[in-house]
Coordinates of C-alpha atoms in Angstrom, one line a residue:
M1 CA 82.9 105.0 98.3
Q2 CA 83.5 102.3 95.5
S3 CA 87.2 103.2 95.3
P4 CA 88.4 103.4 98.1
L5 CA 87.3 99.6 99.4
V6 CA 88.1 98.6 95.9
G7 CA 92.0 100.3 96.7
V8 CA 92.3 99.0 100.5
T9 CA 90.8 95.0 99.0
F10 CA 93.3 95.8 96.4
I11 CA 96.2 96.4 99.0
N12 CA 95.2 93.6 101.6
A13 CA 95.7 91.3 99.1
I14 CA 99.4 92.3 97.9
I15 CA 100.0 92.2 101.6
F16 CA 98.8 89.3 102.9
G17 CA 100.1 87.3 99.9
T18 CA 103.2 88.9 99.8
Y19 CA 103.7 88.4 103.4
G20 CA 102.6 84.3 103.5
N21 CA 105.2 83.8 99.9
I22 CA 108.1 85.3 101.6
L23 CA 107.6 83.7 105.6
R24 CA 107.3 80.2 103.7
R25 CA 110.5 81.0 102.3
L26 CA 112.3 82.1 104.9
P27 CA 114.1 79.1 107.5
D28 CA 112.2 80.3 110.7
D29 CA 108.9 80.8 111.9
N30 CA 108.9 83.7 114.4
S31 CA 108.7 87.0 115.3
R32 CA 111.8 87.7 113.6
S33 CA 110.8 86.5 110.3
R34 CA 107.3 87.6 110.7
F35 CA 108.9 91.2 110.9
I36 CA 111.0 90.7 107.7
A37 CA 108.1 88.8 105.5
G38 CA 106.0 91.6 106.9
S39 CA 108.5 94.9 105.6
I40 CA 109.2 93.6 102.3
A41 CA 105.3 93.0 101.9
G42 CA 104.1 96.7 103.3
T43 CA 107.7 97.6 100.9
F44 CA 106.5 96.1 97.9
Q45 CA 102.8 97.5 98.0
S46 CA 103.7 101.4 98.4
G47 CA 103.5 101.5 95.0
V48 CA 100.4 101.2 95.2
A49 CA 99.7 102.5 98.6
C50 CA 101.5 106.2 97.6
P51 CA 99.4 107.6 94.7
M52 CA 96.2 105.9 96.3
E53 CA 97.3 107.5 99.7
L54 CA 97.8 111.1 98.0
V55 CA 94.4 110.9 96.0
K56 CA 92.6 110.3 99.6
T57 CA 94.2 113.2 101.1
W58 CA 93.6 115.0 98.1
M59 CA 90.0 114.3 98.1
Q60 CA 89.7 114.9 101.5
L61 CA 91.3 118.4 101.7
Q62 CA 88.8 119.1 98.7
S63 CA 85.1 118.2 100.5
E64 CA 86.6 120.1 103.3
N65 CA 86.5 122.6 100.9
D66 CA 82.8 123.8 98.6
T67 CA 86.0 125.1 95.6
N68 CA 89.2 124.8 94.9
K69 CA 89.9 128.6 93.7
L70 CA 93.2 129.6 94.1
A71 CA 94.1 132.9 94.8
N72 CA 96.8 133.5 92.7
G73 CA 95.6 131.5 90.1
K74 CA 97.9 128.7 89.8
K75 CA 97.9 125.6 87.7
N76 CA 95.4 123.4 89.6
A77 CA 93.4 126.5 90.8
S78 CA 89.5 126.2 90.2
V79 CA 90.1 122.4 89.7
K80 CA 87.2 120.8 90.8
F81 CA 87.5 116.0 91.0
R82 CA 84.1 114.5 90.6
S83 CA 85.8 111.3 91.2
S84 CA 89.6 109.7 92.3
F85 CA 90.4 108.6 88.7
H86 CA 89.2 112.3 87.3
C87 CA 92.1 113.7 90.2
L88 CA 94.4 110.7 89.8
H89 CA 94.3 112.0 86.1
H90 CA 95.0 115.2 87.1
V91 CA 97.7 115.1 89.4
Y92 CA 99.6 113.2 86.5
K93 CA 98.7 115.4 84.2
T94 CA 99.4 118.1 86.0
Y95 CA 102.7 116.6 88.2
G96 CA 103.7 113.9 86.1
L97 CA 104.2 110.1 86.8
K98 CA 106.9 111.9 90.1
G99 CA 103.9 113.8 91.5
C100 CA 101.9 110.4 91.4
Y101 CA 104.6 108.9 94.6
R102 CA 104.6 112.5 95.9
G103 CA 106.1 111.4 98.9
M104 CA 107.1 107.4 98.3
N105 CA 110.2 107.7 100.8
L106 CA 107.6 108.5 103.5
T107 CA 105.8 105.5 102.4
V108 CA 108.0 102.9 102.2
L109 CA 109.5 103.6 105.5
R110 CA 106.0 103.5 107.2
E111 CA 104.7 100.5 105.4
A112 CA 108.0 98.9 106.2
I113 CA 107.8 98.9 109.8
G114 CA 104.7 99.0 109.7
C115 CA 104.2 95.9 108.2
G116 CA 107.0 93.8 109.6
T117 CA 105.2 95.4 112.9
Y118 CA 101.7 94.3 111.6
F119 CA 102.4 90.7 111.6
S120 CA 105.2 89.8 114.4
S121 CA 103.5 91.6 116.8
Y122 CA 100.0 89.7 116.2
D123 CA 102.7 87.4 116.2
A124 CA 103.8 88.4 120.4
I125 CA 100.4 88.6 121.2
C126 CA 99.0 85.9 120.5
K127 CA 101.5 83.6 121.9
A128 CA 102.1 85.9 124.9
V129 CA 99.0 87.8 125.9
L130 CA 96.6 85.0 124.2
N131 CA 99.0 82.4 125.3
E132 CA 97.8 80.6 121.8
Q133 CA 100.6 79.5 118.8
I134 CA 99.0 81.5 114.9
D135 CA 97.1 79.0 114.3
P136 CA 93.6 79.6 111.7
L137 CA 92.5 75.9 113.4
Y138 CA 92.6 77.1 117.4
L139 CA 91.9 80.4 117.9
T140 CA 88.9 81.2 118.7
V141 CA 87.5 84.3 116.6
S142 CA 87.4 86.8 119.7
K143 CA 90.9 86.2 120.4
M144 CA 91.3 86.8 117.1
L145 CA 89.1 89.6 116.9
F146 CA 91.3 91.7 119.8
A147 CA 95.1 90.3 118.3
G148 CA 94.2 91.7 115.0
G149 CA 93.0 95.0 116.6
M150 CA 96.1 95.8 119.3
T151 CA 98.3 94.3 116.2
G152 CA 96.5 97.9 114.0
V153 CA 96.5 100.1 117.6
I154 CA 100.4 99.0 118.0
S155 CA 101.4 99.7 114.3
W156 CA 99.5 103.2 114.0
L157 CA 101.9 103.6 117.7
V158 CA 104.7 103.0 115.3
T159 CA 104.3 104.6 112.3
Y160 CA 101.6 107.7 113.0
P161 CA 104.6 110.6 113.3
I162 CA 105.2 109.2 109.6
D163 CA 102.1 109.1 108.6
V164 CA 101.7 112.9 109.9
L165 CA 104.6 113.9 107.7
K166 CA 103.9 111.7 104.8
T167 CA 100.4 113.0 105.0
R168 CA 101.8 117.0 104.6
I169 CA 104.0 116.1 102.1
Q170 CA 101.7 114.8 99.8
A171 CA 98.6 117.5 100.5
D172 CA 101.4 120.7 99.8
G173 CA 100.6 123.4 97.5
L174 CA 97.2 122.2 97.0
H175 CA 94.5 125.0 97.6
T176 CA 97.4 128.1 97.0
G177 CA 99.3 126.1 94.7
V178 CA 102.7 127.2 95.8
M179 CA 104.8 124.1 98.0
E180 CA 105.5 125.0 101.4
Y181 CA 107.9 122.4 101.5
S182 CA 111.3 122.0 99.9
G183 CA 112.1 118.4 101.7
L184 CA 110.7 116.5 104.3
R185 CA 113.6 118.0 107.0
D186 CA 112.0 121.2 106.1
C187 CA 108.4 119.8 106.4
F188 CA 109.2 119.2 109.9
L189 CA 111.2 122.2 111.1
K190 CA 108.5 124.7 109.6
S191 CA 105.5 121.8 111.5
Y192 CA 108.1 121.7 115.0
K193 CA 108.5 125.8 114.8
N194 CA 104.7 126.7 114.1
E195 CA 102.9 124.2 116.4
G196 CA 105.6 122.1 118.5
L197 CA 106.5 118.2 118.4
Y198 CA 102.6 118.1 118.7
F199 CA 102.2 118.1 115.2
L200 CA 103.6 114.6 114.7
T201 CA 100.3 113.3 117.2
R202 CA 98.1 115.0 115.7
G203 CA 94.8 113.0 115.2
L204 CA 96.3 110.2 117.1
N205 CA 93.6 109.2 118.8
S206 CA 90.7 109.2 115.6
A207 CA 93.2 107.0 114.5
L208 CA 93.6 104.6 116.6
L209 CA 90.2 103.9 117.9
R210 CA 89.6 103.5 114.1
A211 CA 92.4 100.9 113.3
F212 CA 91.4 98.4 116.6
P213 CA 87.8 97.3 114.9
V214 CA 88.9 97.8 111.0
N215 CA 92.0 95.7 111.5
A216 CA 90.4 93.2 113.6
A217 CA 88.4 92.7 111.5
T218 CA 90.6 92.6 108.7
F219 CA 92.7 89.6 110.5
T220 CA 89.7 87.4 112.1
A221 CA 87.9 87.6 108.7
V222 CA 92.1 86.5 106.6
E223 CA 92.6 84.2 109.5
L224 CA 88.7 82.6 109.0
F225 CA 89.7 82.3 105.2
Y226 CA 92.7 80.7 105.6
R227 CA 90.3 77.8 108.4
I228 CA 88.5 77.3 105.3
I229 CA 91.2 76.5 102.4
G230 CA 92.2 75.2 105.7
S231 CA 89.5 72.4 105.5
T232 CA 88.2 72.1 101.5
E233 CA 92.3 71.3 101.2
E234 CA 92.0 68.2 103.7
D235 CA 88.1 67.3 102.7
D236 CA 90.3 67.1 99.0
E237 CA 93.1 64.7 100.5
E238 CA 90.0 62.6 101.8
Y239 CA 88.6 62.3 98.4

């Protein structure tokens, strides 16, 4: 449990830190600028997110199976991962650095679109729905929670189909030792043939239910942190 929490914290630090620095360098502070800054931040952190999500996917699939014994005895047969780090080491040792970044293109696409939507929709919700400018000194906690939660829901609605394809490609061959998909197009066509377009939204309801509280808490924590930092800086200026 500790490794995923540390990883998520690290990724959020990259996203919000990069986003803030990029936004300050853009000429206008509007939804368009926030989308651009968010997209850059999402792209930047994809290099960390991709191998982390690969490991997360493999560990989750392993937990659904008591053993990883393979019928045809391929090279990842009988491997039982003791931890996330053990899993990552196995992927690197077996498939090389390229294997650790399986699904990287889709991760970049998802994060660029998702993070751009993430920050621009927060701006739009605060202005249009809550009738507030984004300022941690004026937003109430309830409004921050609502805006943050809805932001997460909107972001997942936009990017969920991409995430489904990415996850399938990253999980490909784990239990059989044989790669089923030759690439993104092949993954989409085979999944569509077997399941119809429904496969692109399978599990969406659960993702949205999880997205609201997680992102409500994330945005509120960040906004409150900015509020504390801002008040501290004002106190320092008085002295």
